[in-house]
C-alpha cells in the first residue's frame, strides 16, 4: 500500500479526478485531460489502467443518464468499436514503449488540431 503514497501517484489521481469531473459535466474530456498527464508522470499506467478508468467513467455516466440513451444507435456504434478496440489493444501490446509514446502524443495533437479547426463528425 505504501507504493501508492507517492507524489506522482497522488498527482495522477488528482488528474483522473479532474478528468472525471470534466467528463461528467461535459460528456467528453476524461482521456484528453487525464491520460496525457498520467502518461507523463506514470507511463506504466497508460494505456491499460486508463482505459479501464475511462470505461468506468462512461459506465457511471450511462447509468446516471440511461433514459437518454438511444440503444439502437449505441448498438451500431459498439459494433465497430469492439473489434477496433481489440485490434488497437493488440497493436499497443506489440509496439515497443518508445513507439507507443510517439504515436500516443501524435494522436493527442491530431485530436487537438481537429478540434481547433472545428471538425465535427455528423451523426447519420
Tab-separated table of C-alpha atoms in Angstrom:
chain	number	residue	atom	x	y	z
A	1	UNK	CA	0.000	0.000	0.000
A	2	UNK	CA	2.899	2.352	0.674
A	3	UNK	CA	3.855	2.378	-3.021
A	4	UNK	CA	0.647	4.276	-3.812
A	5	UNK	CA	1.567	7.116	-1.487
A	6	UNK	CA	3.926	8.889	-3.833
A	7	UNK	CA	3.730	12.422	-5.169
A	8	UNK	CA	3.451	11.114	-8.750
A	9	UNK	CA	0.606	8.764	-7.878
A	10	UNK	CA	-1.306	11.446	-5.971
A	11	UNK	CA	-0.762	13.911	-8.840
A	12	UNK	CA	-2.129	11.335	-11.298
A	13	UNK	CA	-5.079	10.608	-9.001
A	14	UNK	CA	-5.932	14.312	-8.997
A	15	UNK	CA	-5.658	14.403	-12.809
A	16	UNK	CA	-8.026	11.432	-13.049
A	17	UNK	CA	-10.448	13.095	-10.629
A	18	UNK	CA	-10.383	16.329	-12.638
A	19	UNK	CA	-10.794	14.416	-15.908
A	20	UNK	CA	-13.768	12.515	-14.485
A	21	UNK	CA	-15.361	15.801	-13.375
A	22	UNK	CA	-14.866	17.305	-16.841
A	23	UNK	CA	-16.326	14.144	-18.419
A	24	UNK	CA	-19.297	14.185	-16.051
A	25	UNK	CA	-20.059	17.835	-16.713
A	26	UNK	CA	-19.496	17.962	-20.466
A	27	UNK	CA	-19.678	14.376	-21.698
A	28	UNK	CA	-16.147	14.473	-23.091
A	29	UNK	CA	-12.666	15.134	-21.808
A	30	UNK	CA	-11.528	12.324	-19.494
A	31	UNK	CA	-8.983	10.797	-21.856
A	32	UNK	CA	-7.951	14.102	-23.399
A	33	UNK	CA	-7.258	15.617	-19.995
A	34	UNK	CA	-6.147	12.825	-17.668
A	35	UNK	CA	-4.313	10.403	-19.974
A	36	UNK	CA	-1.556	12.792	-21.156
A	37	UNK	CA	-0.855	13.915	-17.588
A	38	UNK	CA	-0.746	10.338	-16.319
A	39	UNK	CA	1.452	9.314	-19.274
A	40	UNK	CA	3.998	11.984	-18.341
A	41	UNK	CA	4.148	11.119	-14.633
A	42	UNK	CA	3.471	7.337	-14.560
A	43	UNK	CA	3.698	5.925	-18.097
A	44	UNK	CA	3.135	2.381	-16.829
A	45	UNK	CA	-0.498	3.365	-16.166
A	46	UNK	CA	-1.104	4.063	-19.869
A	47	UNK	CA	-2.955	2.647	-21.731
A	48	UNK	CA	-4.393	-0.292	-19.729
A	49	UNK	CA	-5.438	1.235	-16.402
A	50	UNK	CA	-6.537	4.472	-18.089
A	51	UNK	CA	-8.771	2.533	-20.485
A	52	UNK	CA	-10.338	0.726	-17.537
A	53	UNK	CA	-10.903	4.027	-15.708
A	54	UNK	CA	-12.339	5.630	-18.839
A	55	UNK	CA	-14.721	2.700	-19.235
A	56	UNK	CA	-15.790	3.041	-15.601
A	57	UNK	CA	-16.441	6.772	-16.022
A	58	UNK	CA	-18.504	6.081	-19.163
A	59	UNK	CA	-20.449	3.300	-17.450
A	60	UNK	CA	-21.281	5.534	-14.491
A	61	UNK	CA	-22.433	8.298	-16.847
A	62	UNK	CA	-24.578	5.795	-18.760
A	63	UNK	CA	-26.170	4.583	-15.522
A	64	UNK	CA	-26.862	8.175	-14.488
A	65	UNK	CA	-28.356	9.135	-17.871
A	66	UNK	CA	-29.817	5.789	-19.016
A	67	UNK	CA	-33.140	7.347	-20.046
A	68	UNK	CA	-31.322	9.455	-22.636
A	69	UNK	CA	-29.533	6.546	-24.353
A	70	UNK	CA	-30.561	5.708	-27.919
A	71	UNK	CA	-29.930	1.963	-27.708
A	72	UNK	CA	-30.234	1.382	-31.474
A	73	UNK	CA	-27.502	3.888	-32.264
A	74	UNK	CA	-25.419	2.679	-29.339
A	75	UNK	CA	-25.591	-0.866	-30.683
A	76	UNK	CA	-24.405	0.291	-34.094
A	77	UNK	CA	-21.526	2.229	-32.547
A	78	UNK	CA	-20.438	-0.736	-30.426
A	79	UNK	CA	-20.455	-2.987	-33.489
A	80	UNK	CA	-17.479	-1.044	-34.826
A	81	UNK	CA	-15.915	-0.062	-31.529
A	82	UNK	CA	-15.481	-3.524	-30.038
A	83	UNK	CA	-13.396	-5.054	-32.856
A	84	UNK	CA	-11.488	-1.790	-33.218
A	85	UNK	CA	-10.664	-1.795	-29.510
A	86	UNK	CA	-9.419	-5.378	-29.671
A	87	UNK	CA	-7.232	-4.569	-32.699
A	88	UNK	CA	-5.895	-1.420	-31.004
A	89	UNK	CA	-5.121	-3.382	-27.850
A	90	UNK	CA	-3.141	-5.924	-29.828
A	91	UNK	CA	-1.179	-3.228	-31.654
A	92	UNK	CA	-0.433	-1.380	-28.420
A	93	UNK	CA	0.641	-4.610	-26.759
A	94	UNK	CA	3.052	-5.404	-29.578
A	95	UNK	CA	4.600	-1.942	-30.002
A	96	UNK	CA	7.709	-1.001	-28.062
A	97	UNK	CA	7.043	1.619	-25.357
A	98	UNK	CA	9.011	4.318	-27.204
A	99	UNK	CA	6.966	3.869	-30.402
A	100	UNK	CA	3.741	3.890	-28.401
A	101	UNK	CA	4.720	7.150	-26.696
A	102	UNK	CA	5.344	8.874	-30.033
A	103	UNK	CA	2.103	7.574	-31.592
A	104	UNK	CA	0.117	8.468	-28.456
A	105	UNK	CA	1.468	12.026	-28.475
A	106	UNK	CA	0.797	12.399	-32.205
A	107	UNK	CA	-2.812	11.213	-31.812
A	108	UNK	CA	-3.449	13.640	-28.946
A	109	UNK	CA	-2.020	16.514	-31.010
A	110	UNK	CA	-4.119	15.450	-34.010
A	111	UNK	CA	-7.260	15.419	-31.854
A	112	UNK	CA	-6.480	18.899	-30.546
A	113	UNK	CA	-5.812	20.178	-34.091
A	114	UNK	CA	-9.086	18.730	-35.402
A	115	UNK	CA	-10.927	20.299	-32.506
A	116	UNK	CA	-9.330	23.696	-33.131
A	117	UNK	CA	-10.277	23.712	-36.828
A	118	UNK	CA	-13.861	22.855	-35.879
A	119	UNK	CA	-14.049	19.410	-37.484
A	120	UNK	CA	-17.190	17.552	-36.390
A	121	UNK	CA	-18.447	14.091	-37.216
A	122	UNK	CA	-22.020	14.199	-38.473
A	123	UNK	CA	-24.211	11.516	-36.922
A	124	UNK	CA	-26.163	9.615	-39.532
